[in-house]
Structure formats: C-alpha cells, structure tokens
Short mmCIF file of C-alpha atoms and ligand atoms in Angstrom, two decimals:
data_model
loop_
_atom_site.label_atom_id
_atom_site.label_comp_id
_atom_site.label_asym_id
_atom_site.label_seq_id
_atom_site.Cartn_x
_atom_site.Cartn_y
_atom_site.Cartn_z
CA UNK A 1 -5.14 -21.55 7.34
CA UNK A 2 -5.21 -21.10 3.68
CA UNK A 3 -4.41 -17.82 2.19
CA UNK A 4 -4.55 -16.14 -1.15
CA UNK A 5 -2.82 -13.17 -2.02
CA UNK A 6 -3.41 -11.09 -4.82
CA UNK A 7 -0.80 -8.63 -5.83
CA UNK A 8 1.85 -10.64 -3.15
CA UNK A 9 4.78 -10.07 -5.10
CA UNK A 10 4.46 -6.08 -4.58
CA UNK A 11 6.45 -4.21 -1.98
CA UNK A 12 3.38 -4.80 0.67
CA UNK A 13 2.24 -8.24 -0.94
CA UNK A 14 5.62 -9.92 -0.16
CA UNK A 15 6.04 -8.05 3.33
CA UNK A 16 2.44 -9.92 4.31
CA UNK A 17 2.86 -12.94 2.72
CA UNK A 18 6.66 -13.47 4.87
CA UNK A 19 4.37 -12.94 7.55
CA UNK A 20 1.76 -15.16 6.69
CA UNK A 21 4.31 -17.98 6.58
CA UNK A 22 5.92 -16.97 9.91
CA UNK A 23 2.29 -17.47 11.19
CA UNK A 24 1.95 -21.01 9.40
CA UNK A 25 -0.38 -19.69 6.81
CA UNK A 26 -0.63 -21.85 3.65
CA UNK A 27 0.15 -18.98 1.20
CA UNK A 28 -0.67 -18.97 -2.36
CA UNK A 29 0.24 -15.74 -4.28
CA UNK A 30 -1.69 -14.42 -7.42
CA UNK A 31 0.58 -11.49 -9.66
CA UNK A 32 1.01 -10.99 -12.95
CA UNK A 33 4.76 -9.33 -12.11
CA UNK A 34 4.14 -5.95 -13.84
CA UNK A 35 5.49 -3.88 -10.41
CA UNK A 36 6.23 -6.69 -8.44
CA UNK A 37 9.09 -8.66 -8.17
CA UNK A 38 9.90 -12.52 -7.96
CA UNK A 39 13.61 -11.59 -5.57
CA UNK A 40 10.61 -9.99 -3.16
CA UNK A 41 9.88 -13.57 -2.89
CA UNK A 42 12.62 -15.84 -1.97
CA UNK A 43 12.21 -16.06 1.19
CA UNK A 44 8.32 -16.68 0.67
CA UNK A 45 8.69 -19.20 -2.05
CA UNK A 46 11.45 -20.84 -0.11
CA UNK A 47 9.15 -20.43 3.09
CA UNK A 48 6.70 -23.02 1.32
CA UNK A 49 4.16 -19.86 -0.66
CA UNK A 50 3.25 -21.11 -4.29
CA UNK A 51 2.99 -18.01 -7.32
CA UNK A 52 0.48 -18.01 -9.68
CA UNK A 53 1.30 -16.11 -12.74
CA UNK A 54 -1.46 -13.99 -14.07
CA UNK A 55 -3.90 -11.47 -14.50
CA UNK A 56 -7.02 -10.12 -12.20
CA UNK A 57 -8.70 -8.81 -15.24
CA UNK A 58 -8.62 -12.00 -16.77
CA UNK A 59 -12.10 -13.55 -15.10
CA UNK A 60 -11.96 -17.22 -16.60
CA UNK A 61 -8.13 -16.90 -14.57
CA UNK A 62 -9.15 -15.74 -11.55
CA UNK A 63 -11.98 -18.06 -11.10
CA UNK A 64 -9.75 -21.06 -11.45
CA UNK A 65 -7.40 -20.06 -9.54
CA UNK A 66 -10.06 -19.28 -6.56
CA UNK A 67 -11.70 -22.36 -7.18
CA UNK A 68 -8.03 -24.25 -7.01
CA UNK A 69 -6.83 -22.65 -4.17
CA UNK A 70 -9.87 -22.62 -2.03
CA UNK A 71 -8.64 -20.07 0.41
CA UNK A 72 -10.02 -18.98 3.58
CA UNK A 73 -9.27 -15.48 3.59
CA UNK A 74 -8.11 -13.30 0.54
CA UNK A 75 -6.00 -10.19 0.81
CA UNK A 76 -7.02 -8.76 -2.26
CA UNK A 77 -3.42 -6.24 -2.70
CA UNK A 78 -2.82 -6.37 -6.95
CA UNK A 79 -3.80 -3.15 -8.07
CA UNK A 80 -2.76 -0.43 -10.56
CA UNK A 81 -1.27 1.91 -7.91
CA UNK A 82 -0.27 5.22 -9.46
CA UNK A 83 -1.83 8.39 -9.32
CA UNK A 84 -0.46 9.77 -12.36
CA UNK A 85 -1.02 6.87 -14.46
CA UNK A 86 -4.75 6.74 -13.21
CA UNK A 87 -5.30 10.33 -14.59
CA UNK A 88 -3.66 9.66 -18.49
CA UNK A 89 -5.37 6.37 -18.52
CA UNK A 90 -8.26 6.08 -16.91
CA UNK A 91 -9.96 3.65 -18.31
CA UNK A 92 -6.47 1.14 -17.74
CA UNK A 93 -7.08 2.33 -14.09
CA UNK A 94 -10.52 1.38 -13.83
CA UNK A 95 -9.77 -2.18 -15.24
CA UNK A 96 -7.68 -2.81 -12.69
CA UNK A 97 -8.57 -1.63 -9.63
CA UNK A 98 -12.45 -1.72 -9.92
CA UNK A 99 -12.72 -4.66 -12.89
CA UNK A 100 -10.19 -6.60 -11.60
CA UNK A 101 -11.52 -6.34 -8.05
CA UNK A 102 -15.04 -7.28 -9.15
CA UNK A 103 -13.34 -10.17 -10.35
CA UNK A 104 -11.76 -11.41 -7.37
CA UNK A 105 -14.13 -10.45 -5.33
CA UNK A 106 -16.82 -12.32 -7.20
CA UNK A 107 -14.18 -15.47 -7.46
CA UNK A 108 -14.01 -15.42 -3.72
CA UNK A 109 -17.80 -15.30 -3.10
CA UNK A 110 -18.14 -18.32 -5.30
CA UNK A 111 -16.01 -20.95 -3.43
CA UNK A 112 -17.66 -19.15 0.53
CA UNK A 113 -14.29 -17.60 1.72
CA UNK A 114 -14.67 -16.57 5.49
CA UNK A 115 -12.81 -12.91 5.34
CA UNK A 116 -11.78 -10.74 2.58
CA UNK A 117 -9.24 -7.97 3.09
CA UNK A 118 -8.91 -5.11 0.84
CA UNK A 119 -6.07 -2.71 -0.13
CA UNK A 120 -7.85 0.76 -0.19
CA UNK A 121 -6.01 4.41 0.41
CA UNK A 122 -6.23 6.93 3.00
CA UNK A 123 -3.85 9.08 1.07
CA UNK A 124 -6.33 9.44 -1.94
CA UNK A 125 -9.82 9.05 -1.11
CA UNK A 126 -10.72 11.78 1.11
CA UNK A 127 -9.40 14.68 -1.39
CA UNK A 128 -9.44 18.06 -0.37
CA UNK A 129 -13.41 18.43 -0.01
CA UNK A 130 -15.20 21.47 2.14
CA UNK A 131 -15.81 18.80 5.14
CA UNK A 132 -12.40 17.76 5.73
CA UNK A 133 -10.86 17.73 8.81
CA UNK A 134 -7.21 16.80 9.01
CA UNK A 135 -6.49 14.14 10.47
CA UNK A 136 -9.37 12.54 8.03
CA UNK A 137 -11.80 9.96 10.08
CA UNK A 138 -13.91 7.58 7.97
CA UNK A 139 -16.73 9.14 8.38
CA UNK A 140 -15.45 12.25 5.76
CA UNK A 141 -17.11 11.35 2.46
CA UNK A 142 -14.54 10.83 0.00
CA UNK A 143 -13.69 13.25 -2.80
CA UNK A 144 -10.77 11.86 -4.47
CA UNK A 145 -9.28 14.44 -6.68
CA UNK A 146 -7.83 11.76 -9.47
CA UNK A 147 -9.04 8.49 -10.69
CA UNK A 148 -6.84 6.22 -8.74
CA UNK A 149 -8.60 7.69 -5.59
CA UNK A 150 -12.07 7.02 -7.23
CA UNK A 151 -11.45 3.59 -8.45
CA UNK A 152 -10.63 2.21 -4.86
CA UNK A 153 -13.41 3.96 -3.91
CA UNK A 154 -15.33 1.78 -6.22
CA UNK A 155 -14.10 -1.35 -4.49
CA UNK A 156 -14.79 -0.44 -0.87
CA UNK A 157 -18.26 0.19 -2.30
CA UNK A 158 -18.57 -3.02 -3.59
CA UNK A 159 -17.53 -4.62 -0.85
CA UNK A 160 -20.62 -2.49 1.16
CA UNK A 161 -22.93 -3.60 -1.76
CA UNK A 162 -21.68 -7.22 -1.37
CA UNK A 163 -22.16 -7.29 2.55
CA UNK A 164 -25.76 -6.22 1.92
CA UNK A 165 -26.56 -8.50 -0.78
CA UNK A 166 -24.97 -11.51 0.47
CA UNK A 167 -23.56 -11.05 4.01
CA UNK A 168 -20.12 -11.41 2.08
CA UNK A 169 -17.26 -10.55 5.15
CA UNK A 170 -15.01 -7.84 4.33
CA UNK A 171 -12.94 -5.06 5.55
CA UNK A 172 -11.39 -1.96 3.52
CA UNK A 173 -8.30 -0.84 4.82
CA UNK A 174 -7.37 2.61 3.55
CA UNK A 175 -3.52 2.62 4.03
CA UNK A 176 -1.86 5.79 4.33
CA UNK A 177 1.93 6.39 2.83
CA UNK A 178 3.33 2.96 3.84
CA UNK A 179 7.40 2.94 3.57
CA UNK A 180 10.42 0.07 4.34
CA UNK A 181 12.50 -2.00 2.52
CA UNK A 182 11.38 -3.57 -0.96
CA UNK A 183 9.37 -0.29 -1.54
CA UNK A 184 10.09 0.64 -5.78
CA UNK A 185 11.88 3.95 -6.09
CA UNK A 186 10.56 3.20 -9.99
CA UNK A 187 6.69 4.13 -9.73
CA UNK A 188 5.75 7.47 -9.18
CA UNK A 189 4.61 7.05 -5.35
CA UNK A 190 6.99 5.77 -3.03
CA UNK A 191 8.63 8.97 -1.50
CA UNK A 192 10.67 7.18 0.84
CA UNK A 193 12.28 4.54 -2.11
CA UNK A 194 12.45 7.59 -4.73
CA UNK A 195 14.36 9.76 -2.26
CA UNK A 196 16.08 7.14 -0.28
CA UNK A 197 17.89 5.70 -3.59
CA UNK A 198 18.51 9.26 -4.53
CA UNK A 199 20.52 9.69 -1.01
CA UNK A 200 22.38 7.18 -0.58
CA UNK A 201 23.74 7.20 -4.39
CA UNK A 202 24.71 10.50 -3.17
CA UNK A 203 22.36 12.82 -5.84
CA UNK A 204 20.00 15.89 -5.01
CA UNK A 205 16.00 15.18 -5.24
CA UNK A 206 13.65 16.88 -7.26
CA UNK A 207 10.70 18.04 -5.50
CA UNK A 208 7.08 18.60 -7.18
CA UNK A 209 5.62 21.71 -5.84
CA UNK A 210 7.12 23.65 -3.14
CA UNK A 211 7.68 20.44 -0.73
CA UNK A 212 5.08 21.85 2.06
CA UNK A 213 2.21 19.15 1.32
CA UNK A 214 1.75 16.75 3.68
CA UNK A 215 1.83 13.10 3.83
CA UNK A 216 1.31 10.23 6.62
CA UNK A 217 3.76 8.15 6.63
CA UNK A 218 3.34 4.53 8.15
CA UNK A 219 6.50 2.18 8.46
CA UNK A 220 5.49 -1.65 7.05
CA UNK A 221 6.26 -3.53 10.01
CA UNK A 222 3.61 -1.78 11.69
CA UNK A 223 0.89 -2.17 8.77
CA UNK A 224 1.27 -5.39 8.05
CA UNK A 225 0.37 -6.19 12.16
CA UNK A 226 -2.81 -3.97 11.54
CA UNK A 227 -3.71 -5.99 8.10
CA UNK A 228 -3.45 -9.39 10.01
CA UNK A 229 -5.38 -7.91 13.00
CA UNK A 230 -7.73 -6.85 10.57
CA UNK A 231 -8.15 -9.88 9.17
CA UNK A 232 -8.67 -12.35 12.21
CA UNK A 233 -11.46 -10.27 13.33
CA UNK A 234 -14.98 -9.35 12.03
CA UNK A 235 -14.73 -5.84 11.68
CA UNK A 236 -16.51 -4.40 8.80
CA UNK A 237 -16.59 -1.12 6.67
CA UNK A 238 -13.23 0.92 6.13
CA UNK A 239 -10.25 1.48 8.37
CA UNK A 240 -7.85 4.03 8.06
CA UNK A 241 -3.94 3.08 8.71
CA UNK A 242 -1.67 5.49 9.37
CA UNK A 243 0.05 7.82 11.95
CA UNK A 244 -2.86 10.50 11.83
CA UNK A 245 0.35 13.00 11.61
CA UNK A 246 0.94 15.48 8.46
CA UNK A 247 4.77 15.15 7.49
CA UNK A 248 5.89 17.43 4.62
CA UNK A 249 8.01 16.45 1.86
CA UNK A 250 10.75 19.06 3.16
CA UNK A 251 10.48 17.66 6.30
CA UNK A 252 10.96 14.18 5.01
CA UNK A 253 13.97 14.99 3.34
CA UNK A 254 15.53 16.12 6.03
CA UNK A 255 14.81 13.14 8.14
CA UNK A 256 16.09 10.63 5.40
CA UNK A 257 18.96 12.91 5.83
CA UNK A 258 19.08 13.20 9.34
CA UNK A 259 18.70 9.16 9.26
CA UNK A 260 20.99 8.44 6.51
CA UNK A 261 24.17 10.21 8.50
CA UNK A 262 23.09 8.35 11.49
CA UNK A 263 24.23 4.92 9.68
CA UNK A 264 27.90 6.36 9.57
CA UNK A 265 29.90 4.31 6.98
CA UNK A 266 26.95 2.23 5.29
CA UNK A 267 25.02 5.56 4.52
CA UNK A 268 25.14 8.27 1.60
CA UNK A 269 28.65 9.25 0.23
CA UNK A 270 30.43 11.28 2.43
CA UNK A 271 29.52 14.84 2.26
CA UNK A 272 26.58 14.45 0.28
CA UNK A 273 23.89 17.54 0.18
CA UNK A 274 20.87 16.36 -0.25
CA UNK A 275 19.48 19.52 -1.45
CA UNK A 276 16.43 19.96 -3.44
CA UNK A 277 15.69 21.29 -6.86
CA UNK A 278 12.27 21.69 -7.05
CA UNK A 279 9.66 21.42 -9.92
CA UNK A 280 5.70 22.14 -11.00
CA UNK A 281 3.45 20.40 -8.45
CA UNK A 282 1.71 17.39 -10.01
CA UNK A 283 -1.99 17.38 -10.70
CA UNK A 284 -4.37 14.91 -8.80
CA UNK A 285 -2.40 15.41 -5.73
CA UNK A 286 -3.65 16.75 -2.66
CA UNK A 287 -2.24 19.56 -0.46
CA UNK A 288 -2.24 18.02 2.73
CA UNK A 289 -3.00 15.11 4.10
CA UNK A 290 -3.04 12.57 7.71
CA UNK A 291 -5.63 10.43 8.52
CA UNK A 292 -7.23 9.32 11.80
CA UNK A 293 -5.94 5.86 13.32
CA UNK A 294 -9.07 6.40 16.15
CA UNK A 295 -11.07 3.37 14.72
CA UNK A 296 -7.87 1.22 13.77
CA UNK A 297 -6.81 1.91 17.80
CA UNK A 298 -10.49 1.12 19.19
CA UNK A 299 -11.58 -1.80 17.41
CA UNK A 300 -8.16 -3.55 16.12
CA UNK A 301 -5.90 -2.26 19.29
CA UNK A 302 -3.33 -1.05 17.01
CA UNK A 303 -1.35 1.92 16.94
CA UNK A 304 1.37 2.55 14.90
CA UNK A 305 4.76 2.21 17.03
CA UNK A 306 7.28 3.09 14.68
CA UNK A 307 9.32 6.51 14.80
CA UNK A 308 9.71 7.45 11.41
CA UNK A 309 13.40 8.46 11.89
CA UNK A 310 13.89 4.31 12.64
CA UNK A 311 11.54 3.43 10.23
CA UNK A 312 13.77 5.79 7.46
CA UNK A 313 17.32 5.04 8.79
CA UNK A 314 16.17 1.11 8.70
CA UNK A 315 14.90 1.67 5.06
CA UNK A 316 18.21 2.87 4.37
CA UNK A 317 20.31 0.55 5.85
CA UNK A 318 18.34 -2.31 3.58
CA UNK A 319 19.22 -0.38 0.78
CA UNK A 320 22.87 -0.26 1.35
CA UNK A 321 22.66 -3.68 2.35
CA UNK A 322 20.85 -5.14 -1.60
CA UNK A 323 22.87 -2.48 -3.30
CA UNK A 324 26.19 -4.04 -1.64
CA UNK A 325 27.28 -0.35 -1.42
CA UNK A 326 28.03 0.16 -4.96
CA UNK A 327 26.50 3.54 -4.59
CA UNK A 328 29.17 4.53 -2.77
CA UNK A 329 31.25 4.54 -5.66
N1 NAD B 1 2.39 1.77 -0.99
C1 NAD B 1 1.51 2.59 -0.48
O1 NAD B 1 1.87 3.58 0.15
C2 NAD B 1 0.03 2.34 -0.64
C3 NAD B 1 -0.87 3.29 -0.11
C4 NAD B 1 -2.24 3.06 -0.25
C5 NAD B 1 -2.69 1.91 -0.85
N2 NAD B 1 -1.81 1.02 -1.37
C6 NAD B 1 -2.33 -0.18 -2.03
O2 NAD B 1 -1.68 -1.32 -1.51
C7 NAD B 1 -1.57 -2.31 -2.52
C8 NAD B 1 -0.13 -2.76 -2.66
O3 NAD B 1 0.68 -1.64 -3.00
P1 NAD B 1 2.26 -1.71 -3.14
O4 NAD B 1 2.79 -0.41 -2.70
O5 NAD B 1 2.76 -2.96 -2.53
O6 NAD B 1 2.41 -1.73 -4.72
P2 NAD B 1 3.21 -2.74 -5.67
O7 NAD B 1 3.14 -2.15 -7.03
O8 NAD B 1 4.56 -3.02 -5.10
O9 NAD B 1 2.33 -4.05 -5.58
C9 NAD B 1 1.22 -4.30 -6.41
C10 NAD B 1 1.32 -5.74 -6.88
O10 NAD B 1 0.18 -6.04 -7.68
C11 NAD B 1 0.61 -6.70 -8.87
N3 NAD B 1 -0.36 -6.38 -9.91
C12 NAD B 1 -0.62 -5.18 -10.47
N4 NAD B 1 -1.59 -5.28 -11.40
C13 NAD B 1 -1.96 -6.58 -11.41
C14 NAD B 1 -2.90 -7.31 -12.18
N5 NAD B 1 -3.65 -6.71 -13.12
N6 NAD B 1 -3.03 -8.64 -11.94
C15 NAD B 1 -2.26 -9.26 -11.02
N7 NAD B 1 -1.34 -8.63 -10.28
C16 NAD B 1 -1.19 -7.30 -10.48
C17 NAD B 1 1.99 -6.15 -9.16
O11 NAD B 1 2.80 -6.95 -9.99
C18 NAD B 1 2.56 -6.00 -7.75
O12 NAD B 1 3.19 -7.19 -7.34
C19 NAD B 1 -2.16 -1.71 -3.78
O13 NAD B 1 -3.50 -2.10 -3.87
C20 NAD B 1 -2.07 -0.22 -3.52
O14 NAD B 1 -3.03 0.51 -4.24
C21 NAD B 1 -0.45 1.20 -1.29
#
C-alpha cells in the first residue's frame, strides 16, 4: 500500500509512519520541518519512507507531490498546532490548518485516493458550550473557544462538504491529549514533554491557572492503533480518541512524579520536588475537558489500553534514555 503523510516528521507523524513501515506500507512523508524533526525519522527513512521537503500552503507543491506519489490513503497530520499561537495570529492559523488542508485535500481528490485520514482535536473543538456533557460525544456541536479549535473545525467540515459533493472517503479523528516519547516540550501543548523535561532535569513546573482543569490524556501507542484502524475501514464523520477520563494538571504532576521515582536510578535527580509555582491561566483554554471513546469502541473496536502511570514512567524513561542522563548532572 502506498501512503502519504503529511506533517510525518511531527511527534505523531513519525510514531505512524514507523508503523506504517512495520506494516509494509510504502511511506512517503510531506513536512516542511518547522516543529518536526528529521532524528524523529531515522528509523523511518532507514525503514525505506522517502521526505519531501515543503509546504501545504504552497498549492502548485502539494499537487505535485500528490500527483508523484500517487498514494492510496493520506493521513493528512501537518498542521499549525498551538492554541496560543492560533489566537495572536489568526490568520497564520487559518492558512495552515484550513488553507493548507483545502490544499491537500483537493490534491488527493485529484489523483482518486481510496481513504483520507484527518488529524482533528477532541481537546479543542467542543469548548465549554451550554450542551456539554463531559465526557464530550460527537454529537455535542462544537464551540471552540480559540481559533485553533475553529480552524480544524473547518477541515472536518470540508471533509463533510467533500463526501457530499463527490463521495470523497474520509474520516476526522478528533484526538484528545496524546503523550510518549518524541512529544516537543518546546510548543506550548505537550503537558507531558513540558513537565516531563522539567522533572527529570530536576526543576519545579510552572502551572497556568490553578492546575484543576482537566485534560484526557491518551498514550501514542494506543492512538496510532486507532488511526490505522481508522483508516482500513470505511467509517465516516468524526471520531473522538481518547480515554473519556478528566485528569487535572495537579493530578498529572503528581503521576509524572509518582512515575518518575518508579524508574529508580534513570529518573529525576535524587530528591527532586517537583513542586509547582503557579501562574495566570491562559486564554482560549477550556476548564475541563474528556471526551467519549463510545463510537471509537463500537465501530473501530478500540479502546485505549494504556495506564497512564506506564504510559508517563515509559515517556520518561525515553527521555533519560536520548538525553544520555546529562540531566542528572
Ligand atoms: N499532540 C496532540 O496532543 C494533538 C491533539 C489533537 C490534535 N493533534 C493534531 O495532530 C497532528 C500532529 O500533531 P503533533 O503533536 O504530532 O504535532 P507536531 O508539531 O509534532 O507535528 C506537526 C508536523 O507538521 C509539520 N508542519 C507544520 N506546518 C506545516 C506546513 N505548513 N507544511 C508542512 N508541514 C507542516 C511540522 O513540521 C511537524 O512535523 C496535528 O494536526 C495536530 O493538530 C495533536
């Protein structure tokens, strides 16, 4: 099978595409590098997966490479992923996520892929409207509360729009807070990677808010097996993945701690604290949040089958592991 990913040098990108190849997937990978990173990749590239340098928002790019490639199924992943950055530049956002998805969506369409899979979010779509229930089912109507949220939106809607108009086969999958190895502690979103680095180089974290919003957390092993269940099937419309459980960020913290002491010698610095300082919650983001796995369990037969105290102390442990334990210095 031939397979394009878009955005496969990311932290989830590079997790599918290794699994792709494990699968005997012919894997090309489409990224212009600005989050993701080419030592994600070595085992892909040496695995037989080809990169392709460049930009969805550049059409004329896009359409050659689709037309090149010829894929089968797309996993459309590249995206401007920060909440933040999607409320003080909204219109960089929009290029992205909904531009840039036109793009490859339209690409796709051209050369008659079979399946197109696309990365939407269940931690920023639903919002905190008057309907919701937690754990949030698709059938909530989103109200995003920043752009980021919105703009993926867009897509999924596309996707609907292109289904009608030209039978085009899709399926939105609205991850929830997915964790593991190769996560970024640089961008703004990955909890686990931001407080995980902070742990085990033995420093305090900083908390937005008061740490009792809620996140669901899903480990990456188990998302990528829903994302290539998704993909060999026919389902249609959007999917939520996650645990459908609300952890807080103070409970989260005290898990990573909890799972960093349980890795004895390669964990944090002896003695280390972990205590939090905490600062002014950041706008955009939601209260609480967990969203339903019900349709991902019924129609896919997935659930997700990772404890997150395994999922955290084996985040950890690859840390320590690419760091060499320098930060136990
Ligand atoms: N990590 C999460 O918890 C989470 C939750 C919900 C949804 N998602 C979605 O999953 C997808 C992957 O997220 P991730 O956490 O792996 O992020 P990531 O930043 O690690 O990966 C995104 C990849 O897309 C590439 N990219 C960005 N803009 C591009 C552009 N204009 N053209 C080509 N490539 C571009 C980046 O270089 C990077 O390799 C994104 O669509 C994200 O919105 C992630």
């Amino acid at each position: 099978m031939k397979t394009l990913v878009t955005g496969g040098a990311g932290f989830i990108g590079s997790h599918l595409t290794d699994a792709l190849i494990e699968r005997g997937d012919e894997v090309t990978i489409l990224d212009n590098l600005s989050t993701g990173k080419l030592e994600n990749l070595e085992s892909a590239l040496t695995g037989g997966a080809v990169l392709i340098e460049g930009d969805i928002t550049d059409r004329a790019f896009v359409e050659a490479t689709l037309e090149k490639v010829r894929p089968q199924t797309v996993f459309h992943l590249a995206a401007q992923g920060e909440v933040q950055r999607s409320i003080t530049e909204p219109a960089f956002d929009a290029t992205v996520n909904v531009v840039g998805t036109i793009n490859v969506i339209e690409a796709s369409k051209a050369v008659g892929i079979d399946r197109f899979v696309f990365a939407s979010t269940g931690g920023a779509i639903y919002g905190e409207g008057s309907n919701l229930e937690l754990p949030a089912s698709e059938e909530i109507t989103p109200e995003p509360l920043c752009q980021y949220g919105l703009s993926k939106f867009a897509g999924e809607q596309y996707l609907a729009l292109y289904r009608r108009m030209y039978m085009f086969n899709s399926v939105s999958l609205r991850f929830g807070n997915v964790y593991g190895p190769r996560q970024s502690p640089k961008g703004e979103a990955g909890a686990v990677a931001i407080f995980g680095e902070l742990l085990m180089a033995g420093q305090n974290p900083t908390v937005f808010g008061d740490g009792t919003q809620t996140r669901d957390f899903v480990y990456i092993d188990d998302l990528i097996e829903a994302i290539l269940t998704a993909s060999r099937t026919d389902v249609e419309g959007q999917i939520n993945l996650g645990s459908g459980e609300e952890t807080s960020i103070l409970d989260l913290l005290a898990a990573l701690h909890e799972a960093g002491l349980s890795l004895n010698g390669s964990g944090p610095p002896e003695g280390t604290e972990f205590n939090p300082a905490f600062d002014r919650g950041r706008p955009g983001e939601v209260k609480r949040i967990a969203i339903n796995p019900g349709r991902a369990a019924r129609e896919l037969g997935w659930n997700p089958t990772t404890p997150l105290e395994d999922g955290l102390a084996r985040t950890l442990e690859a840390m320590g592991t690419r760091s060499g334990g320098i930060t136990h210095a």
